CSV table of N, CA and C in Angstrom, one decimal:
chain,number,residue,atom,x,y,z
A,1,UNK,N,-9.7,4.6,52.3
A,1,UNK,CA,-9.8,6.1,52.1
A,1,UNK,C,-8.7,6.7,53.0
A,2,UNK,N,-8.1,7.8,52.5
A,2,UNK,CA,-7.1,8.5,53.3
A,2,UNK,C,-7.8,9.3,54.4
A,3,UNK,N,-7.0,9.7,55.4
A,3,UNK,CA,-7.6,10.5,56.5
A,3,UNK,C,-8.2,11.8,56.0
A,4,UNK,N,-7.7,12.4,54.9
A,4,UNK,CA,-8.2,13.6,54.4
A,4,UNK,C,-9.4,13.5,53.5
A,5,UNK,N,-9.9,12.3,53.4
A,5,UNK,CA,-11.1,12.0,52.6
A,5,UNK,C,-10.9,11.6,51.2
A,6,UNK,N,-9.6,11.6,50.7
A,6,UNK,CA,-9.3,11.2,49.3
A,6,UNK,C,-9.3,9.6,49.3
A,7,UNK,N,-9.6,9.1,48.1
A,7,UNK,CA,-9.7,7.6,48.0
A,7,UNK,C,-8.4,7.1,47.5
A,8,UNK,N,-8.0,6.0,48.1
A,8,UNK,CA,-6.7,5.3,47.7
A,8,UNK,C,-6.8,4.9,46.2
A,9,UNK,N,-5.8,5.1,45.4
A,9,UNK,CA,-5.8,4.7,44.0
A,9,UNK,C,-6.0,3.2,43.8
A,10,UNK,N,-5.4,2.4,44.7
A,10,UNK,CA,-5.6,1.0,44.6
A,10,UNK,C,-7.0,0.6,44.8
A,11,UNK,N,-7.7,1.3,45.7
A,11,UNK,CA,-9.1,1.0,46.0
A,11,UNK,C,-10.0,1.5,44.8
A,12,UNK,N,-9.6,2.5,44.1
A,12,UNK,CA,-10.3,3.0,42.9
A,12,UNK,C,-10.2,1.9,41.9
A,13,UNK,N,-9.1,1.3,41.7
A,13,UNK,CA,-8.9,0.2,40.7
A,13,UNK,C,-9.8,-1.0,41.1
A,14,UNK,N,-9.7,-1.4,42.3
A,14,UNK,CA,-10.5,-2.5,42.8
A,14,UNK,C,-12.0,-2.2,42.5
A,15,UNK,N,-12.5,-1.1,42.9
A,15,UNK,CA,-13.9,-0.7,42.7
A,15,UNK,C,-14.3,-0.8,41.2
A,16,UNK,N,-13.4,-0.2,40.4
A,16,UNK,CA,-13.7,-0.2,38.9
A,16,UNK,C,-13.8,-1.6,38.4
A,17,UNK,N,-12.9,-2.5,38.8
A,17,UNK,CA,-12.9,-3.9,38.3
A,17,UNK,C,-14.1,-4.6,38.8
A,18,UNK,N,-14.4,-4.4,40.0
A,18,UNK,CA,-15.6,-5.1,40.6
A,18,UNK,C,-16.9,-4.7,39.9
A,19,UNK,N,-16.9,-3.5,39.3
A,19,UNK,CA,-18.1,-3.1,38.6
A,19,UNK,C,-18.2,-3.6,37.2
A,20,UNK,N,-17.1,-4.2,36.8
A,20,UNK,CA,-17.1,-4.9,35.4
A,20,UNK,C,-16.5,-6.3,35.6
A,21,UNK,N,-17.4,-7.3,35.9
A,21,UNK,CA,-16.9,-8.6,36.3
A,21,UNK,C,-16.2,-9.3,35.1
A,22,UNK,N,-16.3,-8.9,33.9
A,22,UNK,CA,-15.6,-9.5,32.8
A,22,UNK,C,-14.2,-8.9,32.6
A,23,UNK,N,-13.8,-7.9,33.4
A,23,UNK,CA,-12.6,-7.2,33.3
A,23,UNK,C,-11.4,-8.1,33.6
A,24,UNK,N,-10.4,-8.1,32.8
A,24,UNK,CA,-9.2,-8.9,33.1
A,24,UNK,C,-8.1,-7.9,33.5
A,25,UNK,N,-7.3,-8.3,34.6
A,25,UNK,CA,-6.3,-7.4,35.1
A,25,UNK,C,-5.0,-8.2,35.1
A,26,UNK,N,-4.0,-7.7,34.4
A,26,UNK,CA,-2.6,-8.3,34.4
A,26,UNK,C,-1.7,-7.3,35.2
A,27,UNK,N,-0.9,-7.8,36.1
A,27,UNK,CA,0.0,-7.0,36.8
A,27,UNK,C,1.4,-7.6,36.7
A,28,UNK,N,2.3,-6.8,36.2
A,28,UNK,CA,3.7,-7.2,36.2
A,28,UNK,C,4.5,-6.2,37.2
A,29,UNK,N,5.1,-6.8,38.2
A,29,UNK,CA,5.8,-6.0,39.2
A,29,UNK,C,7.0,-6.8,39.6
A,30,UNK,N,7.8,-6.1,40.4
A,30,UNK,CA,9.0,-6.8,41.0
A,30,UNK,C,8.4,-7.7,42.1
A,31,UNK,N,9.2,-8.8,42.4
A,31,UNK,CA,8.9,-9.6,43.5
A,31,UNK,C,9.1,-8.8,44.8
A,32,UNK,N,8.2,-8.8,45.7
A,32,UNK,CA,8.4,-8.0,46.9
A,32,UNK,C,9.7,-8.4,47.7
A,33,UNK,N,10.4,-7.5,48.1
A,33,UNK,CA,11.6,-7.7,49.0
A,33,UNK,C,11.1,-8.0,50.4
A,34,UNK,N,11.9,-8.7,51.2
A,34,UNK,CA,11.5,-9.1,52.6
A,34,UNK,C,11.1,-7.9,53.4
A,35,UNK,N,11.8,-6.7,53.3
A,35,UNK,CA,11.4,-5.6,54.1
A,35,UNK,C,10.4,-4.6,53.5
A,36,UNK,N,10.0,-5.0,52.3
A,36,UNK,CA,9.0,-4.1,51.6
A,36,UNK,C,7.6,-4.6,51.9
A,37,UNK,N,7.2,-4.4,53.1
A,37,UNK,CA,5.8,-4.9,53.5
A,37,UNK,C,4.7,-4.3,52.8
A,38,UNK,N,4.9,-3.0,52.4
A,38,UNK,CA,3.8,-2.2,51.7
A,38,UNK,C,3.6,-2.9,50.3
A,39,UNK,N,4.7,-3.4,49.7
A,39,UNK,CA,4.6,-4.1,48.4
A,39,UNK,C,3.8,-5.4,48.5
A,40,UNK,N,4.2,-6.2,49.5
A,40,UNK,CA,3.6,-7.5,49.7
A,40,UNK,C,2.1,-7.3,50.0
A,41,UNK,N,1.8,-6.2,50.8
A,41,UNK,CA,0.4,-5.9,51.2
A,41,UNK,C,-0.4,-5.5,50.0
A,42,UNK,N,0.2,-4.7,49.1
A,42,UNK,CA,-0.6,-4.3,47.9
A,42,UNK,C,-0.9,-5.5,47.0
A,43,UNK,N,0.1,-6.4,46.9
A,43,UNK,CA,-0.2,-7.6,46.1
A,43,UNK,C,-1.3,-8.5,46.8
A,44,UNK,N,-1.2,-8.6,48.1
A,44,UNK,CA,-2.2,-9.4,48.8
A,44,UNK,C,-3.6,-8.8,48.6
A,45,UNK,N,-3.7,-7.5,48.6
A,45,UNK,CA,-5.0,-6.8,48.4
A,45,UNK,C,-5.5,-7.0,47.0
A,46,UNK,N,-4.6,-6.9,46.0
A,46,UNK,CA,-5.1,-7.2,44.6
A,46,UNK,C,-5.5,-8.6,44.5
A,47,UNK,N,-4.7,-9.6,45.0
A,47,UNK,CA,-5.1,-11.0,44.9
A,47,UNK,C,-6.4,-11.3,45.5
A,48,UNK,N,-6.7,-10.7,46.7
A,48,UNK,CA,-7.9,-11.0,47.4
A,48,UNK,C,-9.1,-10.3,46.8
A,49,UNK,N,-8.9,-9.2,46.1
A,49,UNK,CA,-10.1,-8.5,45.6
A,49,UNK,C,-10.4,-8.6,44.1
A,50,UNK,N,-9.4,-8.7,43.3
A,50,UNK,CA,-9.6,-8.7,41.8
A,50,UNK,C,-9.0,-9.9,41.1
A,51,UNK,N,-8.2,-10.7,41.8
A,51,UNK,CA,-7.6,-11.9,41.3
A,51,UNK,C,-6.9,-11.6,39.9
A,52,UNK,N,-5.9,-10.8,39.9
A,52,UNK,CA,-5.2,-10.5,38.6
A,52,UNK,C,-4.3,-11.6,38.2
A,53,UNK,N,-4.0,-11.6,36.9
A,53,UNK,CA,-2.8,-12.5,36.5
A,53,UNK,C,-1.6,-11.7,36.9
A,54,UNK,N,-0.8,-12.3,37.8
A,54,UNK,CA,0.3,-11.7,38.4
A,54,UNK,C,1.6,-12.2,37.9
A,55,UNK,N,2.5,-11.3,37.5
A,55,UNK,CA,3.8,-11.7,37.0
A,55,UNK,C,4.9,-10.9,37.7
A,56,UNK,N,6.1,-11.5,37.9
A,56,UNK,CA,7.2,-10.8,38.5
A,56,UNK,C,8.3,-10.6,37.5
A,57,UNK,N,8.9,-9.4,37.5
A,57,UNK,CA,10.1,-9.1,36.7
A,57,UNK,C,10.9,-8.2,37.6
A,58,UNK,N,12.0,-8.8,38.1
A,58,UNK,CA,12.8,-8.1,39.1
A,58,UNK,C,13.6,-7.0,38.5
A,59,UNK,N,13.8,-6.9,37.2
A,59,UNK,CA,14.5,-5.8,36.6
A,59,UNK,C,13.6,-4.7,36.2
A,60,UNK,N,12.3,-4.8,36.4
A,60,UNK,CA,11.4,-3.8,36.0
A,60,UNK,C,11.5,-2.6,37.0
A,61,UNK,N,11.5,-1.4,36.5
A,61,UNK,CA,11.5,-0.2,37.4
A,61,UNK,C,10.4,0.7,37.0
A,62,UNK,N,10.2,1.0,35.8
A,62,UNK,CA,9.1,2.0,35.4
A,62,UNK,C,7.7,1.4,35.7
A,63,UNK,N,6.8,2.2,35.6
A,63,UNK,CA,5.4,1.8,35.8
A,63,UNK,C,4.6,2.1,34.5
A,64,UNK,N,3.8,1.2,34.1
A,64,UNK,CA,3.0,1.3,32.9
A,64,UNK,C,1.6,0.8,33.3
A,65,UNK,N,0.6,1.7,33.4
A,65,UNK,CA,-0.7,1.3,33.7
A,65,UNK,C,-1.6,1.4,32.5
A,66,UNK,N,-2.3,0.4,32.1
A,66,UNK,CA,-3.1,0.4,30.9
A,66,UNK,C,-4.5,0.0,31.3
A,67,UNK,N,-5.5,0.9,30.9
A,67,UNK,CA,-6.9,0.6,31.1
A,67,UNK,C,-7.6,0.5,29.8
A,68,UNK,N,-8.1,-0.7,29.5
A,68,UNK,CA,-8.9,-0.9,28.3
A,68,UNK,C,-10.3,-1.2,28.7
A,69,UNK,N,-11.2,-0.2,28.6
A,69,UNK,CA,-12.6,-0.3,29.0
A,69,UNK,C,-13.4,0.5,28.0
A,70,UNK,N,-14.0,-0.3,27.1
A,70,UNK,CA,-14.7,0.3,26.0
A,70,UNK,C,-15.7,1.4,26.5
A,71,UNK,N,-15.7,2.6,25.9
A,71,UNK,CA,-14.9,3.0,24.7
A,71,UNK,C,-13.6,3.6,25.1
A,72,UNK,N,-13.2,3.7,26.3
A,72,UNK,CA,-12.0,4.4,26.7
A,72,UNK,C,-10.8,3.5,26.8
A,73,UNK,N,-9.7,4.1,26.3
A,73,UNK,CA,-8.4,3.5,26.4
A,73,UNK,C,-7.5,4.5,27.1
A,74,UNK,N,-6.8,4.1,28.1
A,74,UNK,CA,-5.9,5.0,28.9
A,74,UNK,C,-4.7,4.3,29.2
A,75,UNK,N,-3.5,5.0,29.1
A,75,UNK,CA,-2.2,4.5,29.5
A,75,UNK,C,-1.5,5.5,30.2
A,76,UNK,N,-0.8,5.1,31.3
A,76,UNK,CA,0.0,6.0,32.1
A,76,UNK,C,1.3,5.4,32.2
A,77,UNK,N,2.4,6.1,31.8
A,77,UNK,CA,3.7,5.6,31.9
A,77,UNK,C,4.5,6.6,32.7
A,78,UNK,N,5.2,6.1,33.8
A,78,UNK,CA,6.0,7.0,34.6
A,78,UNK,C,6.4,6.4,35.9
A,79,UNK,N,6.6,7.2,36.9
A,79,UNK,CA,7.2,6.7,38.2
A,79,UNK,C,6.2,6.4,39.3
A,80,UNK,N,4.9,6.9,39.3
A,80,UNK,CA,4.1,6.7,40.4
A,80,UNK,C,3.7,5.2,40.7
A,81,UNK,N,3.8,4.9,42.0
A,81,UNK,CA,3.3,3.6,42.5
A,81,UNK,C,1.8,3.7,42.8
A,82,UNK,N,1.1,2.6,42.9
A,82,UNK,CA,-0.3,2.7,43.3
A,82,UNK,C,-0.3,2.5,44.8
A,83,UNK,N,0.3,3.5,45.5
A,83,UNK,CA,0.4,3.5,47.0
A,83,UNK,C,0.1,4.8,47.5
A,84,UNK,N,-0.1,4.9,48.8
A,84,UNK,CA,-0.4,6.2,49.4
A,84,UNK,C,0.7,7.2,49.1
A,85,UNK,N,2.0,6.8,49.3
A,85,UNK,CA,3.1,7.7,49.0
A,85,UNK,C,3.1,8.1,47.6
A,86,UNK,N,2.9,7.1,46.7
A,86,UNK,CA,3.0,7.4,45.3
A,86,UNK,C,1.8,8.4,44.8
A,87,UNK,N,0.8,8.4,45.6
A,87,UNK,CA,-0.4,9.2,45.2
A,87,UNK,C,-0.4,10.6,46.0
A,88,UNK,N,0.2,10.7,47.2
A,88,UNK,CA,0.1,11.9,47.9
A,88,UNK,C,1.4,12.5,48.4
A,89,UNK,N,2.4,11.7,48.7
A,89,UNK,CA,3.6,12.2,49.4
A,89,UNK,C,4.7,12.5,48.5
A,90,UNK,N,5.0,11.6,47.5
A,90,UNK,CA,6.1,11.7,46.6
A,90,UNK,C,5.9,12.7,45.5
A,91,UNK,N,7.0,13.2,45.0
A,91,UNK,CA,6.9,14.0,43.7
A,91,UNK,C,7.1,13.0,42.6
A,92,UNK,N,6.1,12.8,41.8
A,92,UNK,CA,6.1,11.8,40.7
A,92,UNK,C,5.9,12.5,39.4
A,93,UNK,N,6.3,11.8,38.3
A,93,UNK,CA,6.1,12.3,37.0
A,93,UNK,C,5.6,11.1,36.1
A,94,UNK,N,4.5,11.4,35.3
A,94,UNK,CA,3.9,10.4,34.5
A,94,UNK,C,3.3,11.1,33.2
A,95,UNK,N,3.2,10.3,32.2
A,95,UNK,CA,2.6,10.7,31.0
A,95,UNK,C,1.3,9.9,30.9
A,96,UNK,N,0.2,10.6,30.7
A,96,UNK,CA,-1.1,9.9,30.5
A,96,UNK,C,-1.6,10.1,29.1
A,97,UNK,N,-2.0,9.0,28.4
A,97,UNK,CA,-2.5,9.1,27.1
A,97,UNK,C,-3.9,8.5,27.1
A,98,UNK,N,-4.8,9.2,26.5
A,98,UNK,CA,-6.2,8.7,26.4
A,98,UNK,C,-6.7,8.7,25.0
A,99,UNK,N,-7.4,7.7,24.6
A,99,UNK,CA,-8.0,7.6,23.3
A,99,UNK,C,-9.2,6.7,23.3
A,100,UNK,N,-9.8,6.5,22.1
A,100,UNK,CA,-11.0,5.7,22.0
A,100,UNK,C,-10.9,4.5,21.1
A,101,UNK,N,-9.6,4.2,20.7
A,101,UNK,CA,-9.5,3.1,19.7
A,101,UNK,C,-8.0,2.6,19.8
A,102,UNK,N,-7.9,1.3,19.6
A,102,UNK,CA,-6.6,0.7,19.4
A,102,UNK,C,-6.3,0.5,17.9
A,103,UNK,N,-6.8,1.4,17.1
A,103,UNK,CA,-6.5,1.4,15.7
A,103,UNK,C,-5.6,2.6,15.4
A,104,UNK,N,-4.5,2.4,14.8
A,104,UNK,CA,-3.6,3.5,14.5
A,104,UNK,C,-4.1,4.5,13.5
A,105,UNK,N,-4.8,5.5,14.0
A,105,UNK,CA,-5.4,6.4,13.0
A,105,UNK,C,-4.8,7.8,13.2
A,106,UNK,N,-4.1,8.1,14.4
A,106,UNK,CA,-3.4,9.3,14.6
A,106,UNK,C,-2.3,9.1,15.6
A,107,UNK,N,-1.6,10.2,15.9
A,107,UNK,CA,-0.4,10.0,16.8
A,107,UNK,C,-0.8,9.5,18.2
A,108,UNK,N,-1.9,9.9,18.7
A,108,UNK,CA,-2.3,9.5,20.1
A,108,UNK,C,-2.7,8.0,20.1
A,109,UNK,N,-3.5,7.6,19.1
A,109,UNK,CA,-3.9,6.2,19.1
A,109,UNK,C,-2.7,5.3,18.7
A,110,UNK,N,-1.7,5.8,17.9
A,110,UNK,CA,-0.5,5.1,17.7
A,110,UNK,C,0.3,4.9,18.9
A,111,UNK,N,0.4,5.9,19.7
A,111,UNK,CA,1.1,5.8,21.0
A,111,UNK,C,0.5,4.8,21.9
A,112,UNK,N,-0.8,4.8,22.0
A,112,UNK,CA,-1.6,3.9,22.8
A,112,UNK,C,-1.3,2.4,22.3
A,113,UNK,N,-1.3,2.2,21.0
A,113,UNK,CA,-1.0,0.9,20.4
A,113,UNK,C,0.4,0.5,20.8
A,114,UNK,N,1.3,1.4,20.7
A,114,UNK,CA,2.7,1.1,21.1
A,114,UNK,C,2.8,0.6,22.5
A,115,UNK,N,2.2,1.3,23.4
A,115,UNK,CA,2.2,1.0,24.9
A,115,UNK,C,1.6,-0.3,25.2
A,116,UNK,N,0.4,-0.6,24.5
A,116,UNK,CA,-0.2,-1.9,24.7
A,116,UNK,C,0.6,-3.0,24.2
A,117,UNK,N,1.2,-2.8,23.0
A,117,UNK,CA,2.0,-3.9,22.4
A,117,UNK,C,3.2,-4.1,23.3
A,118,UNK,N,3.8,-3.1,23.8
A,118,UNK,CA,5.0,-3.2,24.7
A,118,UNK,C,4.6,-4.1,25.9
A,119,UNK,N,3.5,-3.7,26.5
A,119,UNK,CA,3.0,-4.5,27.7
A,119,UNK,C,2.8,-6.0,27.4
A,120,UNK,N,2.3,-6.3,26.2
A,120,UNK,CA,2.1,-7.7,25.8
A,120,UNK,C,3.4,-8.4,25.6
A,121,UNK,N,4.4,-7.7,25.0
A,121,UNK,CA,5.7,-8.3,24.8
A,121,UNK,C,6.4,-8.6,26.1
A,122,UNK,N,6.2,-7.7,27.1
A,122,UNK,CA,6.8,-8.0,28.4
A,122,UNK,C,6.4,-9.4,28.9
A,123,UNK,N,5.1,-9.7,28.7
A,123,UNK,CA,4.6,-11.0,29.2
A,123,UNK,C,5.4,-12.2,28.7
A,124,UNK,N,5.9,-12.0,27.5
A,124,UNK,CA,6.7,-13.2,26.9
A,124,UNK,C,8.2,-13.1,27.1
A,125,UNK,N,8.6,-12.1,27.8
A,125,UNK,CA,10.1,-11.9,28.1
A,125,UNK,C,10.5,-13.0,29.1
A,126,UNK,N,11.7,-13.6,28.9
A,126,UNK,CA,12.2,-14.6,29.8
A,126,UNK,C,12.4,-14.1,31.2
A,127,UNK,N,12.6,-12.8,31.4
A,127,UNK,CA,12.8,-12.3,32.8
A,127,UNK,C,11.5,-12.2,33.5
A,128,UNK,N,10.4,-12.3,32.9
A,128,UNK,CA,9.1,-12.2,33.5
A,128,UNK,C,8.6,-13.6,33.9
A,129,UNK,N,8.3,-13.9,35.2
A,129,UNK,CA,7.8,-15.2,35.6
A,129,UNK,C,6.4,-15.0,36.2
A,130,UNK,N,5.6,-16.1,36.1
A,130,UNK,CA,4.3,-16.1,36.7
A,130,UNK,C,4.5,-16.2,38.2
A,131,UNK,N,3.8,-15.3,38.9
A,131,UNK,CA,3.9,-15.3,40.4
A,131,UNK,C,3.1,-16.4,41.0
A,132,UNK,N,3.5,-16.9,42.1
A,132,UNK,CA,2.7,-17.9,42.8
A,132,UNK,C,1.4,-17.4,43.3
């Protein structure tokens, strides 16, 4: 929790996943650089608490967060990191799309489908490697 009482976004994700033990989490991120202790710490926290499938893609820059939790589907595409700075200090920009189905029945559900399909194709890209 932040000193002003707000909850860390990483902690919110951990709490949500813990409440749904069948939830699967895939994380594609850059490999932490030696001086990026905050990045290594975020990965350590995720590994210790929710045991995600973790992948590295060093050419990745944008952020795409997808939550599939019946009946809600939510995708956020943009610049925010799941860090204190990304949540409170930086000026960030993101597009959030919410829907109730991965069936292409309107423009919003079609956009959600496109984002989920894109995330799945990233996993098969040769630039993406399974993290240790």
